[in-house]
PDB file of C-alpha atoms and ligand atoms in Angstrom:
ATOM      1  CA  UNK A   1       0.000   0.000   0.000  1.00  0.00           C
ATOM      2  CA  UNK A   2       1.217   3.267  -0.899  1.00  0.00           C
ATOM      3  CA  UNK A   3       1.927   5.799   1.994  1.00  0.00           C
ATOM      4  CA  UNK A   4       0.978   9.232   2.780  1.00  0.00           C
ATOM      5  CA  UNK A   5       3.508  11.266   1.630  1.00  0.00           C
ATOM      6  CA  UNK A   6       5.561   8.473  -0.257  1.00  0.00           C
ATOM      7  CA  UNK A   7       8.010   9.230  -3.098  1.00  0.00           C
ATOM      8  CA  UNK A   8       6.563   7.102  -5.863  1.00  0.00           C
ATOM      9  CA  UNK A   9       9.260   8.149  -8.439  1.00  0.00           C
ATOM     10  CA  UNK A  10      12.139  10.296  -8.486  1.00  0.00           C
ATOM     11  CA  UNK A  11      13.809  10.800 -11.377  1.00  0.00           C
ATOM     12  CA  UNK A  12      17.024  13.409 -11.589  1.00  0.00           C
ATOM     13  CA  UNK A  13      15.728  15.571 -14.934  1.00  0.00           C
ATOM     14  CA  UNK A  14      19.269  17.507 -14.818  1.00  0.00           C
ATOM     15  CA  UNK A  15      22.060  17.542 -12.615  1.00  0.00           C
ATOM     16  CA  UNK A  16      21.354  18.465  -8.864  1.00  0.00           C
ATOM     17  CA  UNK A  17      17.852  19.049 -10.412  1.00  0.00           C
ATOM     18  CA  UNK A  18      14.774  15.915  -9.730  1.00  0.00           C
ATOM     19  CA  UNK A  19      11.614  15.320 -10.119  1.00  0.00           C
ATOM     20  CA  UNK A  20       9.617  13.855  -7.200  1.00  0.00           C
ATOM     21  CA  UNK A  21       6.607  12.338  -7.609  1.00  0.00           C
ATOM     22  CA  UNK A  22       4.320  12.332  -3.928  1.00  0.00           C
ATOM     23  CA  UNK A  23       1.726  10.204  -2.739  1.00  0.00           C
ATOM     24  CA  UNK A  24      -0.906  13.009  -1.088  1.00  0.00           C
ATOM     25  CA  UNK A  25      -4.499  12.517  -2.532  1.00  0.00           C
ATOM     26  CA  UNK A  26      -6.169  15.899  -1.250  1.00  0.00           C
ATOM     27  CA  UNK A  27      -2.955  18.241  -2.623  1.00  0.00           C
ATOM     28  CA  UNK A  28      -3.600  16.400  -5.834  1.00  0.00           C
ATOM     29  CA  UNK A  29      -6.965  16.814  -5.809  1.00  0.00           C
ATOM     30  CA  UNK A  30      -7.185  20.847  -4.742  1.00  0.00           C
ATOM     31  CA  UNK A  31      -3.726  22.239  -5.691  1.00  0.00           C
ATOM     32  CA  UNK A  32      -4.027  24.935  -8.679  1.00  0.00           C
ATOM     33  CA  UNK A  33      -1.317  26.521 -10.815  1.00  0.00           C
ATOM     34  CA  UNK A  34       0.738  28.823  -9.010  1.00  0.00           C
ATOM     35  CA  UNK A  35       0.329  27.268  -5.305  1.00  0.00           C
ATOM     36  CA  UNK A  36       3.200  25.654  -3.124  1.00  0.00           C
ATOM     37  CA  UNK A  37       3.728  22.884  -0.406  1.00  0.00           C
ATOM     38  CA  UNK A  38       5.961  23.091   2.191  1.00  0.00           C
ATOM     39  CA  UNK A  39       8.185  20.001   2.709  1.00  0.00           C
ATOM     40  CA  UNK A  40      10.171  17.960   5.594  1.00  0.00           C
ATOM     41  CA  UNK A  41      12.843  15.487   4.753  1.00  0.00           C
ATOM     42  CA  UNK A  42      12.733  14.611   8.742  1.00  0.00           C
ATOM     43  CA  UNK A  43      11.523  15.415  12.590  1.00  0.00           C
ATOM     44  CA  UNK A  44      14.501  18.221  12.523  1.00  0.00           C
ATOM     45  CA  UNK A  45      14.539  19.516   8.919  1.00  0.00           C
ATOM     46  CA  UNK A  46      13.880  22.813   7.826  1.00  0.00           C
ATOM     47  CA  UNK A  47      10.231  23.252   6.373  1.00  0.00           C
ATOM     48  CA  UNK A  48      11.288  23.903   2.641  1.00  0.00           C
ATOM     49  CA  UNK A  49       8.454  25.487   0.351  1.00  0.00           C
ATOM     50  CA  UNK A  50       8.081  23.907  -3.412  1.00  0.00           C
ATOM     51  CA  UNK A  51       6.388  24.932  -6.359  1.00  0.00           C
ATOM     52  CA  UNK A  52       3.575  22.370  -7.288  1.00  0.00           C
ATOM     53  CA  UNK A  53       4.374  21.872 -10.968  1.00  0.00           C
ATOM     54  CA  UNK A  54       1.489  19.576 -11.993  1.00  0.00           C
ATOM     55  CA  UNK A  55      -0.839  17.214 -10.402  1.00  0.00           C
ATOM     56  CA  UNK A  56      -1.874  13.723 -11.156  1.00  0.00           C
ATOM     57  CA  UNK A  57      -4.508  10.976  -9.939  1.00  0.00           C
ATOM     58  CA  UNK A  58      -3.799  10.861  -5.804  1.00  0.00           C
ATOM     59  CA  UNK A  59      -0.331  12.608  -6.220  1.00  0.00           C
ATOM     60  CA  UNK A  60       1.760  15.633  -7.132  1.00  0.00           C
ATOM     61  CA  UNK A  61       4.977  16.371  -8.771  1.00  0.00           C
ATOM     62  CA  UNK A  62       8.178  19.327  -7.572  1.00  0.00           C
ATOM     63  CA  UNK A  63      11.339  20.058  -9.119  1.00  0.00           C
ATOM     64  CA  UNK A  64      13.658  20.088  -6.582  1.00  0.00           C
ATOM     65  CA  UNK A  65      16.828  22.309  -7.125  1.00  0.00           C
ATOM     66  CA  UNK A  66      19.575  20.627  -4.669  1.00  0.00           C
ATOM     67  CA  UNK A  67      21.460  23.653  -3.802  1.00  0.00           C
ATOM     68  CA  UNK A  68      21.520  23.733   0.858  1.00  0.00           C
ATOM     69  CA  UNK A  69      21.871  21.251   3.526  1.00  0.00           C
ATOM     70  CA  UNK A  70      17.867  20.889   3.365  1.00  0.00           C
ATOM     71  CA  UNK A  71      17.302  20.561  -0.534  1.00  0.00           C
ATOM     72  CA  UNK A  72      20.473  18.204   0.031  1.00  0.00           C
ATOM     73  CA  UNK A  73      18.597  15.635   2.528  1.00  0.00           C
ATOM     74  CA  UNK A  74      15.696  15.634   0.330  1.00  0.00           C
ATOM     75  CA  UNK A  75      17.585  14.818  -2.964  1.00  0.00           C
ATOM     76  CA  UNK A  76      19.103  12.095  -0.670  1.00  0.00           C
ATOM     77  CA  UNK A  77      15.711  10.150  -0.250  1.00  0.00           C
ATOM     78  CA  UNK A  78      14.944   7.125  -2.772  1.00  0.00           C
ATOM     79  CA  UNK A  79      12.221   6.152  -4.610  1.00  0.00           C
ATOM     80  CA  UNK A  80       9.467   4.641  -1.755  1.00  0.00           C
ATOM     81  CA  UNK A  81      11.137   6.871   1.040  1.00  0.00           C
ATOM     82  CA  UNK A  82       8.744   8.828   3.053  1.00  0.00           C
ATOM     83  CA  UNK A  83       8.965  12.486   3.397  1.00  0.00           C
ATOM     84  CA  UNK A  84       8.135  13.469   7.263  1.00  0.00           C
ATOM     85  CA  UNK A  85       5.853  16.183   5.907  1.00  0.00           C
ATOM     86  CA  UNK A  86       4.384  17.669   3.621  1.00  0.00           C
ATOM     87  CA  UNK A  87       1.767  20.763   3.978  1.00  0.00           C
ATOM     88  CA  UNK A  88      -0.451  22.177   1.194  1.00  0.00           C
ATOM     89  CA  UNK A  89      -2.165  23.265  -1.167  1.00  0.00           C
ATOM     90  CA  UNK A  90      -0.613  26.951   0.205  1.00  0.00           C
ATOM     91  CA  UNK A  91      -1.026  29.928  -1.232  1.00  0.00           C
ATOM     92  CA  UNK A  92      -3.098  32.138  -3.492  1.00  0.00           C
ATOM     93  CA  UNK A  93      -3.839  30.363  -6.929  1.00  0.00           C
ATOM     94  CA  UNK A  94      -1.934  32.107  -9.987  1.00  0.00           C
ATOM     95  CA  UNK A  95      -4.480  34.432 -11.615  1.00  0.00           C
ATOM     96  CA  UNK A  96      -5.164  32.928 -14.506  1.00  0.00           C
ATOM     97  CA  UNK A  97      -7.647  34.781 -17.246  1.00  0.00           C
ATOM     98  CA  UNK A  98      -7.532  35.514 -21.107  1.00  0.00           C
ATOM     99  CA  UNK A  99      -5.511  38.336 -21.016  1.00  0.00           C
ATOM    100  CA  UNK A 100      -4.175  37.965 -24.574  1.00  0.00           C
ATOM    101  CA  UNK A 101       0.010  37.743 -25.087  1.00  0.00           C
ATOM    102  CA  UNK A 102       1.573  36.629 -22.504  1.00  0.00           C
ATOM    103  CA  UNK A 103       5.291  36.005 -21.591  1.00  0.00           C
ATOM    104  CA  UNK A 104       6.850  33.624 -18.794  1.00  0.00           C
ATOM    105  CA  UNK A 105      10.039  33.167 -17.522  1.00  0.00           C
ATOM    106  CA  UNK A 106      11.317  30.366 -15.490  1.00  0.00           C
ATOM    107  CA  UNK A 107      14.975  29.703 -14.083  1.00  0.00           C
ATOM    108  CA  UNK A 108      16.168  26.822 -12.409  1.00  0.00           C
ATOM    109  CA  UNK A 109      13.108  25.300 -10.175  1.00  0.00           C
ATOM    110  CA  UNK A 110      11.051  27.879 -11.977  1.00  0.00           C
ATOM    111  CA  UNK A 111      11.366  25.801 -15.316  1.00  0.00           C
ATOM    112  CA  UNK A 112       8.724  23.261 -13.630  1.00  0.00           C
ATOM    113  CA  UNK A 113       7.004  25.570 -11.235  1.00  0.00           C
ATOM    114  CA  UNK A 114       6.319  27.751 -14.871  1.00  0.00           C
ATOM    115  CA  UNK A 115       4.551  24.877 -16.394  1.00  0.00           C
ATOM    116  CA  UNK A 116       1.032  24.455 -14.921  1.00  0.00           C
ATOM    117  CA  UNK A 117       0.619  28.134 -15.401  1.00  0.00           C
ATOM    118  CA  UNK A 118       2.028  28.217 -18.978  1.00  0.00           C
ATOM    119  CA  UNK A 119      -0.889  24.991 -19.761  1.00  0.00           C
ATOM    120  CA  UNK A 120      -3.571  27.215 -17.747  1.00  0.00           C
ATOM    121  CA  UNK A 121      -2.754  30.426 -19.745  1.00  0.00           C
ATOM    122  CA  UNK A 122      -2.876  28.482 -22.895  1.00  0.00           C
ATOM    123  CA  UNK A 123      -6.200  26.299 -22.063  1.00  0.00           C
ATOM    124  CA  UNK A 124      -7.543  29.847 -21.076  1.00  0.00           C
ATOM    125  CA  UNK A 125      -6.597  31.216 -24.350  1.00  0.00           C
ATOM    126  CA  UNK A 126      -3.703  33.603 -24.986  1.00  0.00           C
ATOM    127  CA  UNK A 127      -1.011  33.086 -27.170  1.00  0.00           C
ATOM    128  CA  UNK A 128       1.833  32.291 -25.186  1.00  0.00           C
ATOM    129  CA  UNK A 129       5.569  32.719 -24.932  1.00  0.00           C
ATOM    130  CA  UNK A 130       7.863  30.599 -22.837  1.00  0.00           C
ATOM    131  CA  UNK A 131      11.708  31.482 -21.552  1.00  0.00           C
ATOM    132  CA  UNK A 132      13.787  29.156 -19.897  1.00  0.00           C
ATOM    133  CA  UNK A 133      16.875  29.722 -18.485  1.00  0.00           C
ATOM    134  CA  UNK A 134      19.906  27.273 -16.958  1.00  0.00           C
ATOM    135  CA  UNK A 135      23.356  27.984 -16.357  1.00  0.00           C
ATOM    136  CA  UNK A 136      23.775  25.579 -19.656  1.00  0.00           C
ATOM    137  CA  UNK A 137      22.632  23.259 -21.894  1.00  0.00           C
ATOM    138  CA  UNK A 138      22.859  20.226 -19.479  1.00  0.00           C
ATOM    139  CA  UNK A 139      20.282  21.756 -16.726  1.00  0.00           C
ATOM    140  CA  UNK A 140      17.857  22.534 -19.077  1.00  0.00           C
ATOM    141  CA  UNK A 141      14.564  20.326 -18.387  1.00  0.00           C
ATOM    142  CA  UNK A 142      10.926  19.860 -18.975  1.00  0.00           C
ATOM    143  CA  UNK A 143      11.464  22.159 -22.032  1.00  0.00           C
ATOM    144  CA  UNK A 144       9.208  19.559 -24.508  1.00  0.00           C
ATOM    145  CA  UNK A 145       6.415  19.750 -21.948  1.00  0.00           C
ATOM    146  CA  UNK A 146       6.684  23.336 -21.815  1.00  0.00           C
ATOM    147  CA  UNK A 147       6.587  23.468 -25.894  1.00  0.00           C
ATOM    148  CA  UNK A 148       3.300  21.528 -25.573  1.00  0.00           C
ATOM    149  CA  UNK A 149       1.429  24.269 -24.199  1.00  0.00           C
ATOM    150  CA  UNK A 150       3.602  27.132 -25.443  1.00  0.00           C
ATOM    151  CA  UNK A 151       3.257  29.306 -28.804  1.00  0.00           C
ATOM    152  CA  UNK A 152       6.897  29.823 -28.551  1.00  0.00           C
ATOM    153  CA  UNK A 153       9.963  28.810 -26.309  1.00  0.00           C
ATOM    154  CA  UNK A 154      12.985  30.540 -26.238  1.00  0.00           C
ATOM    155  CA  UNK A 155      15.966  29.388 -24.121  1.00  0.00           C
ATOM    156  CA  UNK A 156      19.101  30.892 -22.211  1.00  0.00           C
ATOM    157  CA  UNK A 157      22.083  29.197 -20.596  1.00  0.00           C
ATOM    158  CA  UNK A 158      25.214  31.344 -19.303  1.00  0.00           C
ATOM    159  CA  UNK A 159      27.196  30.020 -20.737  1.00  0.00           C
ATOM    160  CA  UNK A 160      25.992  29.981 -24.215  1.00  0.00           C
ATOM    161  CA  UNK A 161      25.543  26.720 -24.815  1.00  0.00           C
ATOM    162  CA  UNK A 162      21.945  26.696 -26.620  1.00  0.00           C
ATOM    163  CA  UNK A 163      20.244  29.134 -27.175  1.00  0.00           C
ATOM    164  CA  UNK A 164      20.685  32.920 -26.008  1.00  0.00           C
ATOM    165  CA  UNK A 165      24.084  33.600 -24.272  1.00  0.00           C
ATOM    166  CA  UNK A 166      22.708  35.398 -21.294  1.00  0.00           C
ATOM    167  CA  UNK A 167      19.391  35.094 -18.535  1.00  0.00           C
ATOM    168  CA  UNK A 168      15.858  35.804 -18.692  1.00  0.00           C
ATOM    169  CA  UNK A 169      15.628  39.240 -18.933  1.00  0.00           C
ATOM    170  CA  UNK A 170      18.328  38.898 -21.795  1.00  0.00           C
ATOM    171  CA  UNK A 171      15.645  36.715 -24.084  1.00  0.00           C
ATOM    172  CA  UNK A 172      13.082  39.321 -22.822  1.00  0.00           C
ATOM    173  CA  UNK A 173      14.606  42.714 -23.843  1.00  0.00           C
ATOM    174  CA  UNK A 174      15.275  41.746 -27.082  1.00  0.00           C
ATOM    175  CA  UNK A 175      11.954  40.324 -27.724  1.00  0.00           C
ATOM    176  CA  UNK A 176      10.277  43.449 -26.629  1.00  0.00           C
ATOM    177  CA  UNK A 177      13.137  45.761 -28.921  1.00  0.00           C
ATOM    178  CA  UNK A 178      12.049  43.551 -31.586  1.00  0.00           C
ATOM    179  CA  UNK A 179       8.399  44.438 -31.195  1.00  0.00           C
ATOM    180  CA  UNK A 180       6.829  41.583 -29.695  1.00  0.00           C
ATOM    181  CA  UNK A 181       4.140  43.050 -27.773  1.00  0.00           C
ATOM    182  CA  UNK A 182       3.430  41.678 -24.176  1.00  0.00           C
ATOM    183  CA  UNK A 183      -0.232  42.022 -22.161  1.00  0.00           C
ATOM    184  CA  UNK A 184       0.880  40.012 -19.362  1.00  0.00           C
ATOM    185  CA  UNK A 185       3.767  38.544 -17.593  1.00  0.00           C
ATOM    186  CA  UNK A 186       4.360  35.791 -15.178  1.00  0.00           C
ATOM    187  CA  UNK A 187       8.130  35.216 -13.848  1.00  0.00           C
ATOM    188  CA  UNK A 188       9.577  32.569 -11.561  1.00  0.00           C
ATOM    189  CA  UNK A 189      13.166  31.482 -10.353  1.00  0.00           C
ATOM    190  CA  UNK A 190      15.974  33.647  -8.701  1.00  0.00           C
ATOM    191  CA  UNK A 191      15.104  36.674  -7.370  1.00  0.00           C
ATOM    192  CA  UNK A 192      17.771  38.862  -9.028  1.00  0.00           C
ATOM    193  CA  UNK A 193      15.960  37.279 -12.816  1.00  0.00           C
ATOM    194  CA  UNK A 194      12.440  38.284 -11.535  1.00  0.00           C
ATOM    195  CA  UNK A 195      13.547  41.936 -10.123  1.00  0.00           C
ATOM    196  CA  UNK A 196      15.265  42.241 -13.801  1.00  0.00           C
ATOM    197  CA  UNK A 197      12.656  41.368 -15.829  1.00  0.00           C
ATOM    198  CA  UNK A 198      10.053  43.166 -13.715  1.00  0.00           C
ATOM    199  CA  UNK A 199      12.774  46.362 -14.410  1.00  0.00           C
ATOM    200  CA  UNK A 200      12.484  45.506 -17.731  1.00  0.00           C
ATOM    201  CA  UNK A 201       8.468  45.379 -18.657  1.00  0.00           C
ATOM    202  CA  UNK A 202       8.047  48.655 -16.088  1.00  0.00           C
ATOM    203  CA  UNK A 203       8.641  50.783 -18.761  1.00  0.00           C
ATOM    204  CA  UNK A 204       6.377  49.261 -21.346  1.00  0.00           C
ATOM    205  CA  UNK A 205       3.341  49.288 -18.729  1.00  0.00           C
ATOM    206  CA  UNK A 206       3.287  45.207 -19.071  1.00  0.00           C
ATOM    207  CA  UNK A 207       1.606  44.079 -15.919  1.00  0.00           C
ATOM    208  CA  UNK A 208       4.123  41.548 -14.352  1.00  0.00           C
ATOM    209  CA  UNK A 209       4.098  38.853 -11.766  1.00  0.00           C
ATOM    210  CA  UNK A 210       6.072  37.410 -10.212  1.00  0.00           C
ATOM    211  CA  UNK A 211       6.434  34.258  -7.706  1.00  0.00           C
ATOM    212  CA  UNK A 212       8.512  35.420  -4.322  1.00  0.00           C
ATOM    213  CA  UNK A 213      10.588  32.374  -3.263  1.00  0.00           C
ATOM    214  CA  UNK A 214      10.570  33.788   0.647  1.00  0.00           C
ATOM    215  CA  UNK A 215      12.091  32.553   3.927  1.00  0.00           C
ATOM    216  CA  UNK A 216       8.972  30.358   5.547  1.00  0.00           C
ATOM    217  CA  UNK A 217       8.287  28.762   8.515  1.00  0.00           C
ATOM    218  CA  UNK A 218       5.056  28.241   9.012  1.00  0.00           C
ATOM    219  CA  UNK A 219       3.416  29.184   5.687  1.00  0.00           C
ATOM    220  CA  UNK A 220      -0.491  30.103   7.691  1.00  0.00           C
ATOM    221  CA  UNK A 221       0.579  33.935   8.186  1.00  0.00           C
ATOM    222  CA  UNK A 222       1.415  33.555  11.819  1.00  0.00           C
ATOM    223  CA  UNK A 223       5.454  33.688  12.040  1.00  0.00           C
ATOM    224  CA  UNK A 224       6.026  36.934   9.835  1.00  0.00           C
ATOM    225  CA  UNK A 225       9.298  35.515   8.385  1.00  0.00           C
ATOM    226  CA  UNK A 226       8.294  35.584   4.444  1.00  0.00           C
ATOM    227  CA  UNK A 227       6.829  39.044   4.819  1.00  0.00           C
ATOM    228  CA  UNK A 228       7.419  41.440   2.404  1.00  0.00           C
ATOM    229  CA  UNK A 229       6.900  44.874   1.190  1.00  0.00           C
ATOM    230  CA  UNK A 230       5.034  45.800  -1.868  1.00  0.00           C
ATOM    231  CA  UNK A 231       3.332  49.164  -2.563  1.00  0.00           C
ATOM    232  CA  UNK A 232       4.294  49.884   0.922  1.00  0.00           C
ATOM    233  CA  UNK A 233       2.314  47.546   2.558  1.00  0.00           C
ATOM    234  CA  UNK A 234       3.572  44.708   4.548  1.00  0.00           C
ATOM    235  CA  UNK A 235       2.310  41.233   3.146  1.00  0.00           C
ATOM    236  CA  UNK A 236       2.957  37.820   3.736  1.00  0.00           C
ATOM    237  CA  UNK A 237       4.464  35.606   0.364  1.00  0.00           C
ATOM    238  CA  UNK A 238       2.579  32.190   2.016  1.00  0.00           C
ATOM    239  CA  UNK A 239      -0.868  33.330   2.791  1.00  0.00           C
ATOM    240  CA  UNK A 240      -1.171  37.131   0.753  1.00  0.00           C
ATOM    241  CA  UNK A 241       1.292  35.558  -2.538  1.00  0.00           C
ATOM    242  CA  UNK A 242       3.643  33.725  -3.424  1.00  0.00           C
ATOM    243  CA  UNK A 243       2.452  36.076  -6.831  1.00  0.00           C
ATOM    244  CA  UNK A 244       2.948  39.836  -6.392  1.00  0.00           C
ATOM    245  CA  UNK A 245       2.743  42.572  -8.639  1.00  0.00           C
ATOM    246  CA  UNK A 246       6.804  42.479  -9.815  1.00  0.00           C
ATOM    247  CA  UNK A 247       6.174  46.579 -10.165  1.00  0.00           C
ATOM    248  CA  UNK A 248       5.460  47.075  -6.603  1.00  0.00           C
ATOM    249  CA  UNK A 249       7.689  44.998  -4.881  1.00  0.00           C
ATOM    250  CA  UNK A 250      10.452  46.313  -2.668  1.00  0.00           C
ATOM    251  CA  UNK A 251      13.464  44.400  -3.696  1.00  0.00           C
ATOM    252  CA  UNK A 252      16.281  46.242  -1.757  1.00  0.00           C
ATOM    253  CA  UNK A 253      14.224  44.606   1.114  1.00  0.00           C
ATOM    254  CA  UNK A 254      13.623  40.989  -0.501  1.00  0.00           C
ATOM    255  CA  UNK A 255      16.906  40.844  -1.425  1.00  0.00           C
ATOM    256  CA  UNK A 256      18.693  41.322   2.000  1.00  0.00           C
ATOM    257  CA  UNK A 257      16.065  39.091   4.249  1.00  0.00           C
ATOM    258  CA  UNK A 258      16.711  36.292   1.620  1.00  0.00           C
ATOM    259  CA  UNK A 259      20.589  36.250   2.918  1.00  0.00           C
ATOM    260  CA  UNK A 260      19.702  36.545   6.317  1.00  0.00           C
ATOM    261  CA  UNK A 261      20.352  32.913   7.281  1.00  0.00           C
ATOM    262  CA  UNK A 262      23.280  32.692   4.405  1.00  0.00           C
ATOM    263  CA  UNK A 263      26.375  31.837   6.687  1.00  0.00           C
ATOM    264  CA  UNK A 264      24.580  29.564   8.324  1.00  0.00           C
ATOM    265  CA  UNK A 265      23.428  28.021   5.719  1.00  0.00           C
ATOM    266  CA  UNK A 266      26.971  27.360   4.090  1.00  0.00           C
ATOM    267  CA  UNK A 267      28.278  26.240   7.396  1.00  0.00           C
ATOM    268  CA  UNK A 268      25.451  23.924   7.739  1.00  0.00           C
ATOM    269  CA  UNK A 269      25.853  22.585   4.235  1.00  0.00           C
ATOM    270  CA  UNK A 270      29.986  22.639   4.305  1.00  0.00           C
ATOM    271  CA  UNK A 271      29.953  20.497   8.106  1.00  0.00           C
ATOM    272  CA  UNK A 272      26.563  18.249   6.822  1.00  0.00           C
ATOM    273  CA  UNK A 273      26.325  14.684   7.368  1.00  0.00           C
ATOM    274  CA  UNK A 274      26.754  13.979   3.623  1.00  0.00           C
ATOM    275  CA  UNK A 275      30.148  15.764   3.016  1.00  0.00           C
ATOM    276  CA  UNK A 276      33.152  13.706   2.812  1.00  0.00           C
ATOM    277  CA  UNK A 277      34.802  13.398   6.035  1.00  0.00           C
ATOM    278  CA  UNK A 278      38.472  14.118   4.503  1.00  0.00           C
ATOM    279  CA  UNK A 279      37.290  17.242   2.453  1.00  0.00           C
ATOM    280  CA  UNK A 280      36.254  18.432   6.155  1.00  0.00           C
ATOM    281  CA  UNK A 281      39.459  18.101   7.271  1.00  0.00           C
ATOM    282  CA  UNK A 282      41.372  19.841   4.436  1.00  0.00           C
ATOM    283  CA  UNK A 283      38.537  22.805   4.443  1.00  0.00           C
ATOM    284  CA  UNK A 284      38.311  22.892   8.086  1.00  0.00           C
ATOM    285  CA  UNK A 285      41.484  21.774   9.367  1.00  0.00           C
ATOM    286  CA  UNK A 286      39.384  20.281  12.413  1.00  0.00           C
ATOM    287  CA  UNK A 287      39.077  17.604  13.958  1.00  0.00           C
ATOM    288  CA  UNK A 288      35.408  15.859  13.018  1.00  0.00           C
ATOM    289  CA  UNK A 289      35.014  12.568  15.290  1.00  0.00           C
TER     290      UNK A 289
HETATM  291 FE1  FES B 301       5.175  32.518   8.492  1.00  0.00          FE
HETATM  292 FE2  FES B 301       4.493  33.318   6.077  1.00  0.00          FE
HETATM  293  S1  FES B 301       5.869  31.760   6.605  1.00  0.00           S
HETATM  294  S2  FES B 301       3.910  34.181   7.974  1.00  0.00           S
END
């Protein structure tokens, strides 16, 4: 019998990125495009939030981008491991109407998290136009799915590789120069892409979106810790987003709470359980029994 909360495939679509396939028949049932779940390897691991990519008959599938300690012990699970916890549907729905042209952008985990909104936008209508972006050709994924329910798919790597030479927002201001024109746009992945690309469709009045990938703890609007500022006004990304209007947010602010936690989270993911025990020694010159 399959258990709550049971990986019932993993499969590693890039490297350091996978797919995970979860056993949780009410998440499958109720999640919509643009919501999260938050997600414990263990009793004592951080509560990680994940984009819901898609949903299928009693489960749900994430892209996990193994990148901290926490991402680490998750990747580490096999196929029929049980995660400790998982907590969802969360979130307000993306917005999803006939609004004409629309662009997306997705980086890294955003490739997958991009895809149930790209097949909504399409289902609902507009003609739409897909950007993915990887550091190169190797961690690009899920790019066939995305063509299914794109008009047209345009990729970046940094280093060249395929495609543009370049990010997001590199693809998206030369579309625009070219005269493509834009009625709505949706962006998810690293914060610096998103506060870019929002930059970049400001001046052309192109409402933008975009998903904030906040600090959470406990994802119900109690603990305050993925709050952010947009328009001035204090909101939460787990209850009030994660979507906000890319325009309004205050990214100064974003960006420095993201790094709040950042030496402890390389000292946590430099002394982990999974690093080799010499390479502690040469980096640390300690001694590790
Ligand atoms: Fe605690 Fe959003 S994670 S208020």
């Amino acid at each position: 019998m399959i258990k709550m909360y049971q990986i019932v495939d993993k499969i590693e679509e890039a490297p350091n990125v996978h797919r995970l396939i979860i056993h949780e028949p009410m998440i499958a049932e109720k999640a919509q495009p643009g919501q999260f779940v938050i997600i414990m390897s263990d009793e004592k691991g951080e509560r990680v939030p994940m984009s819901i990519a898609s949903t299928e008959k009693n489960t749900f599938t994430i892209f996990l981008l193994e990148l901290g300690i926490s991402s680490a012990k998750i990747a580490n699970l096999k196929k029929g491991d049980d995660l400790y916890c998982v907590v969802g549907p969360l979130g307000m729905p993306s917005k999803i109407e006939n609004y004409g042209r629309v662009v997306l952008g997705g980086g890294c985990y955003g490739i997958g998290a991009i895809y149930p909104i790209a097949k909504a936008l399409k289902e609902a209508g507009n003609h739409v136009t897909s950007i993915l972006e990887a550091r190169n050709k190797y961690l690009l994924y899920y790019q066939k799915e995305l063509e299914a329910v794109s008009d047209e798919v345009y990729i970046a790597t940094s280093d060249g590789s395929v495609g543009t030479k370049g990010h997001v927002q590199d693809v998206l201001v030369n579309l625009i120069r070219d005269d493509h024109q834009y009625d709505h746009a949706k962006f998810i992945g690293c914060t610096y892409m998103m506060m870019n690309c929002a930059h970049i469709t400001h001046p052309y009045k192109i409402p933008t979106m975009v998903s904030l990938n906040t600090i959470m703890l406990d994802a119900t609007g109690m603990c305050g810790c993925c709050r952010v500022t947009v328009d001035g006004d204090t909101k939460f990304a787990c209850v009030d987003g994660p979507e906000f209007d890319g325009h309004l947010v205050n990214w100064n602010e974003l960006m420095m709470r993201k790094k709040s936690y950042h030496e402890e989270e390389m000292i946590s993911y430099q002394t982990g359980p999974h690093v080799c025990r010499a390479l502690l020694e040469i980096n640390f010159g300690e001694n590790i029994e």
